[in-house]
Coordinates of C-alpha atoms in Angstrom, one line a residue:
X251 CA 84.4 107.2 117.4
X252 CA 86.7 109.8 116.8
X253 CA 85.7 112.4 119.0
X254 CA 88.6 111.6 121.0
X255 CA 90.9 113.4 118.8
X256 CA 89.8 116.7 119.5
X257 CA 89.9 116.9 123.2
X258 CA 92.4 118.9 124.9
X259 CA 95.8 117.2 125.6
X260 CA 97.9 118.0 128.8
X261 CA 99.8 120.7 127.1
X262 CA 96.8 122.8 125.7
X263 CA 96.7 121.2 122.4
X264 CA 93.9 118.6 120.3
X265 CA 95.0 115.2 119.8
X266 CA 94.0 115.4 116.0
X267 CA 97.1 118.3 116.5
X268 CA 99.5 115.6 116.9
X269 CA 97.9 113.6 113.7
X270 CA 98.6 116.8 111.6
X271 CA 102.0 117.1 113.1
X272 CA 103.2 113.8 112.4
X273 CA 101.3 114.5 108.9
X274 CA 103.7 117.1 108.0
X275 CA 106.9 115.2 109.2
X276 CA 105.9 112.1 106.8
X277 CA 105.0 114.2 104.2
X278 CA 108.4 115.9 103.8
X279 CA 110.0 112.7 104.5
X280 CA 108.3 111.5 101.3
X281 CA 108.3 114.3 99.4
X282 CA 112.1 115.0 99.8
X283 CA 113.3 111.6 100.0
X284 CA 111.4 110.7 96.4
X285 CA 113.8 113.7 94.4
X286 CA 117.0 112.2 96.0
X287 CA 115.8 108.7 95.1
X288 CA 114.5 109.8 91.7
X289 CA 117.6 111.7 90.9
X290 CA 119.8 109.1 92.2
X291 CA 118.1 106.1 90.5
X292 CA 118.2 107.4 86.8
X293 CA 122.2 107.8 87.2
X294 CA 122.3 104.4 88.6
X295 CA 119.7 103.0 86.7
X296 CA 121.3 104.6 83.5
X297 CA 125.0 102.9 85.1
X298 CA 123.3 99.4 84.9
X299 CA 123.2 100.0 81.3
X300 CA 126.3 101.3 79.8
X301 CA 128.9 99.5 78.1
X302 CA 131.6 100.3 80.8
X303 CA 131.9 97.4 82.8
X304 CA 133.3 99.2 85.8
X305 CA 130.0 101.2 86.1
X306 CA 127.8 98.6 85.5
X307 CA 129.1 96.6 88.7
X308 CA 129.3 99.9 90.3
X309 CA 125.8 100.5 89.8
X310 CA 125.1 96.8 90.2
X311 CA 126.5 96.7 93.6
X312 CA 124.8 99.7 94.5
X313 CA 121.3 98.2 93.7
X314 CA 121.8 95.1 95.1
X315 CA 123.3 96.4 98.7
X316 CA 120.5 98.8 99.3
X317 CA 117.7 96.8 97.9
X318 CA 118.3 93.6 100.0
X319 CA 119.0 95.2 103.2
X320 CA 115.7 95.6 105.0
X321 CA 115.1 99.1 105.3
X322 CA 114.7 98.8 109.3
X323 CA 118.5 98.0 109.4
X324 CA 119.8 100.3 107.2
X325 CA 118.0 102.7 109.1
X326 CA 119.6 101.9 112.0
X327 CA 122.6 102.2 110.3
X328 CA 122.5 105.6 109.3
X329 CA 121.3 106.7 112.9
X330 CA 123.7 104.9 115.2
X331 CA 126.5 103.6 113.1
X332 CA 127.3 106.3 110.8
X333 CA 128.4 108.2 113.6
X334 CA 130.7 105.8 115.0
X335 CA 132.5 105.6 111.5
X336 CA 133.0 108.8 110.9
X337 CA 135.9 111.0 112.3
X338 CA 135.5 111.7 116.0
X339 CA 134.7 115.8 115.4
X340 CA 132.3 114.8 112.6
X341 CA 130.6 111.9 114.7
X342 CA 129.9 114.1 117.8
X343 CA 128.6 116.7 115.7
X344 CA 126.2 114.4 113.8
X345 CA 124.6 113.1 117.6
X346 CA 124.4 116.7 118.7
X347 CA 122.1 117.9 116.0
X348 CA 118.9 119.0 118.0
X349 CA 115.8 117.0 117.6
X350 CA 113.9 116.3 115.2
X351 CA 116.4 117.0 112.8
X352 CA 118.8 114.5 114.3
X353 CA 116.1 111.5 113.6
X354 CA 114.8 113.5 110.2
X355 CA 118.0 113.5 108.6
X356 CA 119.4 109.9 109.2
X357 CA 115.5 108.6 108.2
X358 CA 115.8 111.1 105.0
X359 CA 118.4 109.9 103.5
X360 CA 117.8 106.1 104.2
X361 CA 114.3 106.6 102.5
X362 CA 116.6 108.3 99.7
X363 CA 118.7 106.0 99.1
X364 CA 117.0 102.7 99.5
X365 CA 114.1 103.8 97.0
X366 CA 116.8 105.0 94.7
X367 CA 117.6 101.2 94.4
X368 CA 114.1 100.8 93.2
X369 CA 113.9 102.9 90.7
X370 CA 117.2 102.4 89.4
X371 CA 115.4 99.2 88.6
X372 CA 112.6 100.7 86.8
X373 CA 114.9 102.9 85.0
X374 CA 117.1 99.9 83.8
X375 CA 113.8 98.3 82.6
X376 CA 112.9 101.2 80.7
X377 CA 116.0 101.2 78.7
X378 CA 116.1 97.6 78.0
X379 CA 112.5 98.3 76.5
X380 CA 113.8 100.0 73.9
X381 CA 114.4 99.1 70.7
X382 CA 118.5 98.5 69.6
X383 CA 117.2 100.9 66.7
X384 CA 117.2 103.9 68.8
X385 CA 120.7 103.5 69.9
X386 CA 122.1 102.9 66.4
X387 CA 119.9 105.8 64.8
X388 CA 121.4 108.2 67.4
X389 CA 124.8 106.8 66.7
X390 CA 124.0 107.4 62.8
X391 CA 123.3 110.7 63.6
X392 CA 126.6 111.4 65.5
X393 CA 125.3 111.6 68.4
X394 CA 127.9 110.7 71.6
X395 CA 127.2 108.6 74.3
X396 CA 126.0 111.2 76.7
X397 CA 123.7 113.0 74.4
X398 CA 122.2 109.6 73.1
X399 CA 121.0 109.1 76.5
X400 CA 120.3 112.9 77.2
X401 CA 118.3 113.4 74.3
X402 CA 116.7 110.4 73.3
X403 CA 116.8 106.6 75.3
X404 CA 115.8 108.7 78.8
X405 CA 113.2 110.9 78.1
X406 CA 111.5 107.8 76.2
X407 CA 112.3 105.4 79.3
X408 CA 110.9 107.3 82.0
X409 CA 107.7 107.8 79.6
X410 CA 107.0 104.4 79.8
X411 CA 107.7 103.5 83.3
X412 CA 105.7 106.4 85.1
X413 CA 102.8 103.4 85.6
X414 CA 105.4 101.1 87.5
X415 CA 106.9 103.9 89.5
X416 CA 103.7 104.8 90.8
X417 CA 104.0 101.4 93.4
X418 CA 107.6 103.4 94.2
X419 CA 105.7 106.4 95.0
X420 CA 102.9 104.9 97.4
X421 CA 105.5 103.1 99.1
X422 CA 108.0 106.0 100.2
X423 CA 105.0 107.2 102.3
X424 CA 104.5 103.8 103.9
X425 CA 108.0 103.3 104.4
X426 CA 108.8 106.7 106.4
X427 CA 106.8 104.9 109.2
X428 CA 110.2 103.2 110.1
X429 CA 111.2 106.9 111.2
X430 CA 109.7 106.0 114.5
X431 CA 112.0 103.7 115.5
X432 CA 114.9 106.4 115.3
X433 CA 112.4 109.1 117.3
X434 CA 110.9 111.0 114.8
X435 CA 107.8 111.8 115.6
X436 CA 106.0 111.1 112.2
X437 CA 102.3 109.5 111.3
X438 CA 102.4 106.5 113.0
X439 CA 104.9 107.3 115.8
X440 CA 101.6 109.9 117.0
X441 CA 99.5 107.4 116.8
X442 CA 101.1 105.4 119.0
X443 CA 101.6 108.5 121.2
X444 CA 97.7 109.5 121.2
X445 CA 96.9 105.7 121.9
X446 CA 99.1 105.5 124.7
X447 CA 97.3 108.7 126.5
X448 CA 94.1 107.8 125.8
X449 CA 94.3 104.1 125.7
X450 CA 91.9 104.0 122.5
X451 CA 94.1 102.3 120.1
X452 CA 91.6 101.8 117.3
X453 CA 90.7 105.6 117.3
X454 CA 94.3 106.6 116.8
X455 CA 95.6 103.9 114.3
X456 CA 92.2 104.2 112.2
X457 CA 92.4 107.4 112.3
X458 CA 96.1 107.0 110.6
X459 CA 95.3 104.1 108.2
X460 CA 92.4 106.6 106.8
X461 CA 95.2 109.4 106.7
X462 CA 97.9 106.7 104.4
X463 CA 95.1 105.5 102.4
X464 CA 93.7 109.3 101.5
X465 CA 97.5 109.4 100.6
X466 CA 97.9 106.4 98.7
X467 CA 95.0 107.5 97.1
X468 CA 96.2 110.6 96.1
X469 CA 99.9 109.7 94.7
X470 CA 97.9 107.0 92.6
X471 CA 96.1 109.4 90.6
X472 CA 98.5 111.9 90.2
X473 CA 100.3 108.9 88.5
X474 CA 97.8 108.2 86.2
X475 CA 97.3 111.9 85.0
X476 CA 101.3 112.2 84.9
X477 CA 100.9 109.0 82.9
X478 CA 98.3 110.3 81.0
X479 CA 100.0 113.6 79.7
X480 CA 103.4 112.0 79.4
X481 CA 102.4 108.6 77.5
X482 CA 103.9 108.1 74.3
X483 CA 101.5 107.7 71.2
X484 CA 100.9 104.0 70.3
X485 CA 101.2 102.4 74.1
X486 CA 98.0 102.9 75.5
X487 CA 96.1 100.6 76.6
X488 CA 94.2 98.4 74.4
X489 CA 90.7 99.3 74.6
X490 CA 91.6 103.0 74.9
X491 CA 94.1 103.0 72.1
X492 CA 91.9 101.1 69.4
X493 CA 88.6 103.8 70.5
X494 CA 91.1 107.2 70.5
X495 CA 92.2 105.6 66.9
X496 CA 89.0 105.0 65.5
X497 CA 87.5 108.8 66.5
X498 CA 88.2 110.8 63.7
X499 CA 87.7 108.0 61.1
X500 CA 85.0 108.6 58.7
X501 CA 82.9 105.8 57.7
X502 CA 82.8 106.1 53.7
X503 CA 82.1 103.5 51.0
X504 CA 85.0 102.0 49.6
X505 CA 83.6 102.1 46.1
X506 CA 83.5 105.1 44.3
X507 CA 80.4 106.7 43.6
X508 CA 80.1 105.6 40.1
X509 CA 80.3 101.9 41.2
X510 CA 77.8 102.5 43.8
X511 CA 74.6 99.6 43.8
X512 CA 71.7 101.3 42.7
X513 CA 68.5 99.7 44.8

C-alpha cells in the first residue's frame, strides 16, 4: 500500500522524501513554538495570580484574546495583517523574507503564542492548588514577592501540572498543520502534495496520520517519565502510592515478645 512513497518524483527525489521534509518543518514548528509558549505562559500564568490588579487583567486579557480566537485566524493574522500594520519599511521587509521562512515565522510565533494562552491556564491552576500556607510560610520567612514565587509556589506548580500539560504538548504538533494554509510546506501540506501527484490519497494521509500518532505517542510518554521523575512525594496515584508506601514496611507483631501466645 505504501509502495508508492518510494518511487521517484519528477525532480529525482522519493515521495516518502517529501514526508520527511514536511517531518522536520512540523517538528521545529513544535519543538520551538512549545519554549516560547512555555516561557511565555508561566509569566502570564504567574500574572493571573498576583495581587496587582493591573497585571491580573493584563494577563487576563491576554489569555482570553488568544485562547478564543481560532487559531486559523490568528494565523492569518500574523501572515497577512501584521504586515499591513506595521510601518511601511518594516512591512515590505516582513513579505520579502524568502520562503519558507516567510510562512515559518508568522506560523511560529502563532503556535507560540496561542499555546502560551494554554498553559498560562495550567499554570494558574497550579498555583491556586496550593495551599494559602505556602504563601504565608514564605512571607514568615521574609521572603519578597518575587522570591516566593522563584523559590517556592513555581517549582511546586509546574510539578503538579506536568500530567495536564501533556494534552498541551500533543496538541502543538497537531496544531502546526494550520501552517499549510500560509505555504509552509509541513506534514500535512506534503501529503496533500504527494496525493495530488499520485492521486492515492489514502497512501499519503495514512501514511501521515501513522507519522502524528508515532508522535503523539512519543510526547505522551516522555510526559509520563517527566512526570515520573518530577512528581512530588505524596500525589501519586492511588494504587501506586499506597503499594510504594507499604514496600519497606516490615510485618512484626505488635506485642512484644514477652506477651506473645504460646500455642
Amino acid at each position: 500500500m505504501f509502495g508508492v512513497l518510494v518511487e521517484k518524483t519528477m525532480d529525482g527525489q522519493r515521495y516518502i522524501d517529501w514526508l520527511l521534509s514536511g517531518l522536520g518543518w512540523t517538528l521545529a514548528l513544535a519543538f520551538f513554538g512549545w519554549w516560547i509558549a512555555f516561557a511565555i505562559g508561566i509569566v502570564v500564568g504567574i500574572g493571573r495570580t498576583v495581587h496587582n490588579p493591573f497585571f491580573r487583567a493584563l494577563a487576563r486579557s491576554y489569555v482570553e484574546i488568544f485562547r478564543n480566537i481560532p487559531i486559523l485566524v490568528q494565523m492569518f493574522l500574523w501572515y497577512f495583517v501584521l504586515p499591513e500594520l506595521l510601518p511601511t519599511t518594516m512591512g515590505d521587509w516582513i513579505k520579502q523574507i524568502p520562503p519558507p521562512w516567510g510562512s515559518f515565522f508568522p506560523a511560529l510565533w502563532c503556535l507560540g503564542l496561542y499555546t502560551a494562552a494554554r498553559i498560562a491556564e495550567q499554570v494558574r491552576a497550579g498555583i491556586e492548588a496550593l495551599p494559602n500556607g505556602q504563601h504565608e510560610a514564605a512571607a514568615a520567612l521574609g521572603l519578597n514577592g518575587y522570591q516566593t514565587y522563584r523559590h517556592i509556589i513555581l517549582p511546586q506548580a509546574l510539578r503538579l501540572i506536568v500530567p495536564s500539560l501533556t494534552s498541551e504538548v500533543m496538541g502543538i504538533y497537531k496544531n502546526t498543520s494550520v501552517a499549510l494554509t500560509i505555504g509552509l510546506m509541513e506534514l500535512t501540506a506534503q501529503a496533500r502534495q504527494i496525493s495530488d501527484a499520485t492521486f492515492q490519497t489514502f497512501t499519503a494521509f495514512g501514511a501521515a496520520t501513522l507519522i502524528y500518532l508515532a508522535l503523539a505517542l512519543i510526547a505522551y510518554q516522555t510526559m509520563m517519565l517527566i512526570d515520573k521523575a518530577l512528581r512530588i512525594p505524596g500525589t501519586a496515584p492511588g494504587g501506586e502510592a499506597v503499594e510504594s508506601d507499604f514496600d519497606d514496611v516490615k510485618l512484626e507483631s505488635p506485642l512484644p515478645g514477652s506477651m506473645e501466645v504460646v500455642k
